[in-house]
CSV table of C-alpha atoms in Angstrom, one decimal:
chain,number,residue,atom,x,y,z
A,1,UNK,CA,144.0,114.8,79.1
A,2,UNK,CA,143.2,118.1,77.2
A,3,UNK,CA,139.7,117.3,77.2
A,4,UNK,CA,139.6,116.4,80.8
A,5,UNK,CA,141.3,119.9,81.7
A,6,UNK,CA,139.1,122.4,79.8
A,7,UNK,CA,136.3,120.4,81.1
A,8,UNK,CA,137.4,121.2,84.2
A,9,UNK,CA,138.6,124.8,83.4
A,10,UNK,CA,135.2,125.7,82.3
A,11,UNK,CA,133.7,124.7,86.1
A,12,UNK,CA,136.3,126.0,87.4
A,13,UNK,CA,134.7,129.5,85.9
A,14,UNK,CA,131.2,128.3,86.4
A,15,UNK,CA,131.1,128.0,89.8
A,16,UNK,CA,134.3,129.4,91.8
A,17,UNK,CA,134.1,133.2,91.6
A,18,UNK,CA,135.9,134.4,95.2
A,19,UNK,CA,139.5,135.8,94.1
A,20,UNK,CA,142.7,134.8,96.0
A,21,UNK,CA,142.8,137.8,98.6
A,22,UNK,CA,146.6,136.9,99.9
A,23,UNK,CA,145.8,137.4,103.0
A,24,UNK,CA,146.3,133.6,104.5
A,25,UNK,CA,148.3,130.9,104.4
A,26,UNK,CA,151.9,130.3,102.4
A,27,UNK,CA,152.4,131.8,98.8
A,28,UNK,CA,151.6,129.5,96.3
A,29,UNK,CA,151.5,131.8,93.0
A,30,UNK,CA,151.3,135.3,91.8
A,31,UNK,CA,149.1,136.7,89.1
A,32,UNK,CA,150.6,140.7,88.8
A,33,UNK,CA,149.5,142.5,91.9
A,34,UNK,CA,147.4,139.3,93.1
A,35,UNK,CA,149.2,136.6,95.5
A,36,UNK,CA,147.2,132.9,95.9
A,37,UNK,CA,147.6,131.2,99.0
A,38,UNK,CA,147.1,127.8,100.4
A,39,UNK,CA,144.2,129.1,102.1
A,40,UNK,CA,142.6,130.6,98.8
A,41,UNK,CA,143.8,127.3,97.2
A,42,UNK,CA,141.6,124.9,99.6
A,43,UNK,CA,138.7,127.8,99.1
A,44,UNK,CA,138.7,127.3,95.9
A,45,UNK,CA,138.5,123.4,95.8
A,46,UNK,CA,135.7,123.4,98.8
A,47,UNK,CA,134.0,125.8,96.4
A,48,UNK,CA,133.6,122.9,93.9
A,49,UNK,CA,130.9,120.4,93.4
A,50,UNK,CA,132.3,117.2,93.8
A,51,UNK,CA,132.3,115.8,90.4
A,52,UNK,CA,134.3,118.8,89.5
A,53,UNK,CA,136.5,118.5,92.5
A,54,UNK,CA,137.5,114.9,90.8
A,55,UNK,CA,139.1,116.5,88.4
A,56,UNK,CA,141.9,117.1,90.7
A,57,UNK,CA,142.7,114.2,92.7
A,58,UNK,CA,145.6,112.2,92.6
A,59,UNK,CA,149.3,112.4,91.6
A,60,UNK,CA,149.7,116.3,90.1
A,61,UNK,CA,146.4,117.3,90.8
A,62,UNK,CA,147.3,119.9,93.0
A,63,UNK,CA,150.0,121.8,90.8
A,64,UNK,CA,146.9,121.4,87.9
A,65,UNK,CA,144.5,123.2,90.4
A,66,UNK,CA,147.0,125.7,91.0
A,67,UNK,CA,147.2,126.2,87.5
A,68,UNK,CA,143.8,126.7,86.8
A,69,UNK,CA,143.6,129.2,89.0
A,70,UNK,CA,146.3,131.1,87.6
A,71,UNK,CA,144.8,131.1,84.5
A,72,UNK,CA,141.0,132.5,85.7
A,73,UNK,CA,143.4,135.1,87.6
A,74,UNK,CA,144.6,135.9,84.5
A,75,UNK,CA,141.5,136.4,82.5
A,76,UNK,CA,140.0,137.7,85.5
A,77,UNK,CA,142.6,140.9,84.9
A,78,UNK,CA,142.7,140.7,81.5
A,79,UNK,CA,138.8,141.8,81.4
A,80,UNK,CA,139.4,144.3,83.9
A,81,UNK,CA,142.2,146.0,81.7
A,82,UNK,CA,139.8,146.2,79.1
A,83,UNK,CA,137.3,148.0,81.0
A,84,UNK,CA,134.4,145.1,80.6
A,85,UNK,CA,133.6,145.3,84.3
A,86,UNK,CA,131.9,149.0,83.5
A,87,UNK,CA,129.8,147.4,81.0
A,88,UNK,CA,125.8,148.1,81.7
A,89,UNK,CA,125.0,144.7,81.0
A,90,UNK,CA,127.8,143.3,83.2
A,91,UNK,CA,127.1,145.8,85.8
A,92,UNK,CA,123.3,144.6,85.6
A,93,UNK,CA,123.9,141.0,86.2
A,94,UNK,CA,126.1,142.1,89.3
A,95,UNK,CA,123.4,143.7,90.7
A,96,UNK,CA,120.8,140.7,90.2
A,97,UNK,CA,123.4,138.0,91.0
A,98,UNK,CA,123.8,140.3,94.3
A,99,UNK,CA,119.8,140.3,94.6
A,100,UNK,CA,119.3,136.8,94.3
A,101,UNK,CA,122.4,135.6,96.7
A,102,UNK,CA,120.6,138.1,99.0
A,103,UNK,CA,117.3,136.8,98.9
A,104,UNK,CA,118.3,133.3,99.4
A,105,UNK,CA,120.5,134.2,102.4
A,106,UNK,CA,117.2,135.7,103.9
A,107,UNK,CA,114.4,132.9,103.2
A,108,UNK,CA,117.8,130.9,104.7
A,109,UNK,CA,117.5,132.7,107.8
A,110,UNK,CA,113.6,133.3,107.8
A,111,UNK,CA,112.0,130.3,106.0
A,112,UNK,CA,114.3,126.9,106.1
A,113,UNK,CA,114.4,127.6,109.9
A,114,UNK,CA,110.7,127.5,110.2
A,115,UNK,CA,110.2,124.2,108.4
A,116,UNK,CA,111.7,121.4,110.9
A,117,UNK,CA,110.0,118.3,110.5
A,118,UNK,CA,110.2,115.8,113.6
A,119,UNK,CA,109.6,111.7,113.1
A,120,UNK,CA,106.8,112.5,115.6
A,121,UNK,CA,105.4,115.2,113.1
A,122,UNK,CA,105.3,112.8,110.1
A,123,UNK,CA,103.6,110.2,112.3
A,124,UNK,CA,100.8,111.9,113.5
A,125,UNK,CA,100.4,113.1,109.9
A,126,UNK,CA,100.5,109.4,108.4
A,127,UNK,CA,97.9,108.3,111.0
A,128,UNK,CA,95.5,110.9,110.3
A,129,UNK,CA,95.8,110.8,106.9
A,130,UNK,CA,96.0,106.9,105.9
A,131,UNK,CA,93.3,107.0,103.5
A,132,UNK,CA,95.9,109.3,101.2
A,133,UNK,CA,98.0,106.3,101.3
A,134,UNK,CA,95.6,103.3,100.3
A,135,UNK,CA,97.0,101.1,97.3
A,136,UNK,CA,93.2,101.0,95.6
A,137,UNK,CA,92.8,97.4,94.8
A,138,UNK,CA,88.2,97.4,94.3
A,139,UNK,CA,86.6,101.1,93.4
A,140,UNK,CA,83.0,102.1,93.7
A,141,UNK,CA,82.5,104.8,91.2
A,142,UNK,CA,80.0,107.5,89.7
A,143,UNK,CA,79.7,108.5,85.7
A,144,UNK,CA,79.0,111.4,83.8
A,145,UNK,CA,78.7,110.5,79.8
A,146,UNK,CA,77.7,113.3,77.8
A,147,UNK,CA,78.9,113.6,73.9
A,148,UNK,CA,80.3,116.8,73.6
A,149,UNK,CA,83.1,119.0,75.0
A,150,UNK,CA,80.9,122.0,75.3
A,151,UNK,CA,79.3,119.9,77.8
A,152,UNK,CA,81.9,117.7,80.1
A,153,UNK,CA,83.3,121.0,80.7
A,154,UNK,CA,79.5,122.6,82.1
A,155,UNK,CA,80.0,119.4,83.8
A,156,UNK,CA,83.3,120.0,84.9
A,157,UNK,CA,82.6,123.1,86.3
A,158,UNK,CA,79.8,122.8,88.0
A,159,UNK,CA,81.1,119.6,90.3
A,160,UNK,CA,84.4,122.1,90.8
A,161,UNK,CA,81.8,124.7,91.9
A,162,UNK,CA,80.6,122.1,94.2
A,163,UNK,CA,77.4,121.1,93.3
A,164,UNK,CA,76.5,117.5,94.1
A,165,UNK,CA,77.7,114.9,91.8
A,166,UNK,CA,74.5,112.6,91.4
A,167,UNK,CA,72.2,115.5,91.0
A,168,UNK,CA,74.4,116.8,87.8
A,169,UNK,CA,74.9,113.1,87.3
A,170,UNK,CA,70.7,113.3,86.9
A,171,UNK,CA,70.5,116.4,84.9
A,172,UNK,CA,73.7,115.9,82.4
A,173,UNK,CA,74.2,112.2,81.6
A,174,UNK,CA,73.9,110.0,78.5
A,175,UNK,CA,74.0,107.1,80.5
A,176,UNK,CA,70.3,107.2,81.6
A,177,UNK,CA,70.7,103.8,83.5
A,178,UNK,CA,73.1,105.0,86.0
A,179,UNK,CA,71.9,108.2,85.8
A,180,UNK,CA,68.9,107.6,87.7
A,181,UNK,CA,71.4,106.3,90.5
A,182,UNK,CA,73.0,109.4,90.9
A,183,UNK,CA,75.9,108.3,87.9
A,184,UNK,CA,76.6,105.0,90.4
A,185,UNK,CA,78.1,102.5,87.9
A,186,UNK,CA,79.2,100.0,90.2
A,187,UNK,CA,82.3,98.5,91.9
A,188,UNK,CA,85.2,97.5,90.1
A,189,UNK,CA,88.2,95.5,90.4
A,190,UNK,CA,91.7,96.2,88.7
A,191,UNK,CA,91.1,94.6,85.0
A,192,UNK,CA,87.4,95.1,85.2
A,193,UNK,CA,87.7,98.6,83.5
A,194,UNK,CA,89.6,100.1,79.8
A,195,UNK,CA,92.8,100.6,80.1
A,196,UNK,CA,91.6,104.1,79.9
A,197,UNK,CA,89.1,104.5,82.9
A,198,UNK,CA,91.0,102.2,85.0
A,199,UNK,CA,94.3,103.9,84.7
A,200,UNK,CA,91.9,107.4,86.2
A,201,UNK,CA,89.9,106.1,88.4
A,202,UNK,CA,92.5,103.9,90.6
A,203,UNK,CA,94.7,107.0,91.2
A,204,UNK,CA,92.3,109.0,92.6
A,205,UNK,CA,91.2,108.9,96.5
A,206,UNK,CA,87.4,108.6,98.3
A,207,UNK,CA,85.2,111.5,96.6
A,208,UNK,CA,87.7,112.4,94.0
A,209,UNK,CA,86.7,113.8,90.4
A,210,UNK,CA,88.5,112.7,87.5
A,211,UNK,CA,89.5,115.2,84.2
A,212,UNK,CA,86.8,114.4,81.2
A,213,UNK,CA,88.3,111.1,79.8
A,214,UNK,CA,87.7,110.5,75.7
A,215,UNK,CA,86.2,107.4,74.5
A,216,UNK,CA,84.6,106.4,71.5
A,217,UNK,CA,80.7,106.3,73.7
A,218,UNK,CA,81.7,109.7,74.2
A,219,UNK,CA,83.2,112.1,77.5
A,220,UNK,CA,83.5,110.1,80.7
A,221,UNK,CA,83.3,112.2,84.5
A,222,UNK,CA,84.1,109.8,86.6
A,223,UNK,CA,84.3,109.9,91.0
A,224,UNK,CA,85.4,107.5,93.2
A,225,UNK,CA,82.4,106.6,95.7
A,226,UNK,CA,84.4,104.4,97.8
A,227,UNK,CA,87.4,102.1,97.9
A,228,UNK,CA,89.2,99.4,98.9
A,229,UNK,CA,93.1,98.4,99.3
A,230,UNK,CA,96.1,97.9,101.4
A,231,UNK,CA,97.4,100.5,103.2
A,232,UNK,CA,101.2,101.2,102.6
A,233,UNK,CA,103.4,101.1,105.5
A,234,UNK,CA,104.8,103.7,107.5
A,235,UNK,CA,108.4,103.3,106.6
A,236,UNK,CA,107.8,103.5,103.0
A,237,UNK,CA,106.4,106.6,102.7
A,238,UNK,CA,107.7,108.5,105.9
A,239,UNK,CA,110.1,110.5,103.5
A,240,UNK,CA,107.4,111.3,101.1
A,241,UNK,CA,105.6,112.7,104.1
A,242,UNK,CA,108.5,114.6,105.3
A,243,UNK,CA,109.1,116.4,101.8
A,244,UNK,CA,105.3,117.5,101.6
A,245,UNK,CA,105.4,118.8,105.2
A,246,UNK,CA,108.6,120.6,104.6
A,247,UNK,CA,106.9,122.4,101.6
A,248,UNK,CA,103.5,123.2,103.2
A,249,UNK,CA,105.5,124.7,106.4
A,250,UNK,CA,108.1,126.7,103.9
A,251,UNK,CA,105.5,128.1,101.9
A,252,UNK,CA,103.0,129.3,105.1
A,253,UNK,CA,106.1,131.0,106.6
A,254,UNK,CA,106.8,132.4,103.5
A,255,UNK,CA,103.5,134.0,102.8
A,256,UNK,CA,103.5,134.5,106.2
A,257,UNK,CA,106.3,136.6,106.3
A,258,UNK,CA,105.5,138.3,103.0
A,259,UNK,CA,102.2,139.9,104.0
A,260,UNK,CA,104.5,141.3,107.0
A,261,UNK,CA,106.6,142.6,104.5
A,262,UNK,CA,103.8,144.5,103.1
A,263,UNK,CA,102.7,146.1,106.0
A,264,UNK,CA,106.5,147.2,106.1
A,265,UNK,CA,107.2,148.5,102.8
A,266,UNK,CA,104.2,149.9,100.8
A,267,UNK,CA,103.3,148.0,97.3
A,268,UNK,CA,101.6,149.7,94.6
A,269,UNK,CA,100.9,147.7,91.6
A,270,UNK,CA,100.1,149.4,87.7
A,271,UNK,CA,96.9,147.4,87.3
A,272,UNK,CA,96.5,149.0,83.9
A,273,UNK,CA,100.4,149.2,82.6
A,274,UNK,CA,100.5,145.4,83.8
A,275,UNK,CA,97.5,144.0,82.0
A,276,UNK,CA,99.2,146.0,78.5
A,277,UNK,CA,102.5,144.0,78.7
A,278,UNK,CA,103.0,141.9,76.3
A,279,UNK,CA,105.4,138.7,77.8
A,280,UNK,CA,106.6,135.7,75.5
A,281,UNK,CA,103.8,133.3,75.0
A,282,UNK,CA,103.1,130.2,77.3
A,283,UNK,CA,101.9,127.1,76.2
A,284,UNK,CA,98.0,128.0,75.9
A,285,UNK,CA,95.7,127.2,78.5
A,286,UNK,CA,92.0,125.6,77.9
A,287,UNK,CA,89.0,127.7,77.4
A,288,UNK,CA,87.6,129.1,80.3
A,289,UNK,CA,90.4,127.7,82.6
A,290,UNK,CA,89.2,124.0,82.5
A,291,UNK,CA,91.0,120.7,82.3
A,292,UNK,CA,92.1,119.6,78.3
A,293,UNK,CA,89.6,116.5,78.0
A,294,UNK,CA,91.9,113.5,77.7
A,295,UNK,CA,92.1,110.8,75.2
A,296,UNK,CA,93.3,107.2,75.0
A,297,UNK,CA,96.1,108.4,73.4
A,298,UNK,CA,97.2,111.0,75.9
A,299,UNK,CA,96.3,109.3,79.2
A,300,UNK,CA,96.4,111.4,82.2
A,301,UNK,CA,99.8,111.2,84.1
């Protein structure tokens, strides 16, 4: 039971952080010059995610709520007394806790408004778009083999750049046999391919380009000519299709409304003090902004 309560206590602190005002409802308990009401009792509780909320149902949970509350009144005046709400860093996080409530209040009122998604909306976007949901059962694809990394990421690069596969295909391959087809390798059926190649080439769509894949022939470029497969139904993936057009909405209105904002308040940005900052390190990225080449034993996910 003493476990359960400072689990409980420690929520309580986490997540409830309005302060009984007195103002509603019967007396309930006082804390020196602070009185808690029913009303501050049952806005503290709704304040609660629900697994914390369990905490306090059934027989006695009620007086234990109370007393919980008592107890963060207690500290609550405790750390006034010793003067640790004028603390800079205290202060600070005030100020950025008051930001960020702020901010979400706003994209509340000028974003998640914006983005209402109807059943006809996600229709229209299914049947325009079936080829995204094909479950690839027979691929056509194109190679690129070439032996070195130097090279799948020229590759790489110039078929992002969007010159035409078989022509690179032409120019860059080991694979001379397909090569003079433009890289076509031929049409292939789940289990006709490595593990490797086969676990690339069936998640990608129509005209897709896979990352450089590692084998022991050397580094594979492969795209997806053509396909074949059973579309998934409607009813499956209608929520999938919702989530996406949610985000693409929310993040137009969004840029949307902050290139308004810029007209509004003026932005100048220290081009020069920005690129001298030195920031905690990020995991590194590859040379030249390309794709790691992948390996059997780090498949792409």
């Amino acid at each position: 039971m003493k476990k359960v309560l400072i689990v409980a206590f420690a929520l309580l602190i986490a997540v409830s952080c309005s302060k009984g005002s007195g103002s509603k409802g019967s007396y309930v308990a006082k804390v020196g010059g602070t009185t808690i009401t029913t009303e501050d009792v049952k806005a503290e509780m709704a304040s609660l995610p629900p697994m914390a909320q369990q905490f306090f149902m059934g027989p006695g949970g009620a007086e234990r709520f109370v007393e919980e509350l008592t107890k963060k009144e207690l500290l609550y005046l405790e750390a006034k007394k010793r003067g640790l709400d004028k603390d800079k860093e205290f202060q600070r996080k005030v100020e950025e806790f008051k930001k960020i409530t702020l901010i979400n209040q706003l994209l509340e009122k000028e974003i998640e408004a914006s983005a209402n998604i109807t059943e006809k909306d996600i229709k229209e976007f299914y049947d325009s778009h079936k080829e995204d949901f094909i479950l690839s059962s027979q691929v056509t694809i194109g190679q690129i083999l070439v032996k070195t990394e130097d090279d799948a990421k020229k590759v790489y690069d110039r078929i992002q750049k969007g010159e035409d596969f078989g022509k690179v295909a032409a120019e860059m391959s080991a694979d001379k046999a397909s090569a003079k087809d433009g890289g076509k390798l031929g049409t292939f059926k789940k289990g006709d391919l490595s593990p490797e190649l086969e676990d690339a080439v069936f998640r990608l769509k129509r005209g897709e380009v896979s990352m450089p894949i590692r084998l022991k022939d050397g580094i594979h470029i492969l795209k997806v000519l053509d396909l074949k497969g059973s579309t998934v139904e409607f009813e499956k993936v209608k929520g999938l299709i919702s989530q996406r057009l949610v985000a693409e909405r929310q993040k137009n209105s969004f840029d949307t409304f902050i290139e308004n904002l810029k007209k509004t308040y003026k932005v100048d940005i220290n081009k020069e003090a920005a690129q001298k900052l030195s920031l905690a390190p990020t995991a590194p990225a590859a040379p030249g902004g390309h794709p790691p080449v992948q390996t059997p034993e780090a498949p792409k996910k």
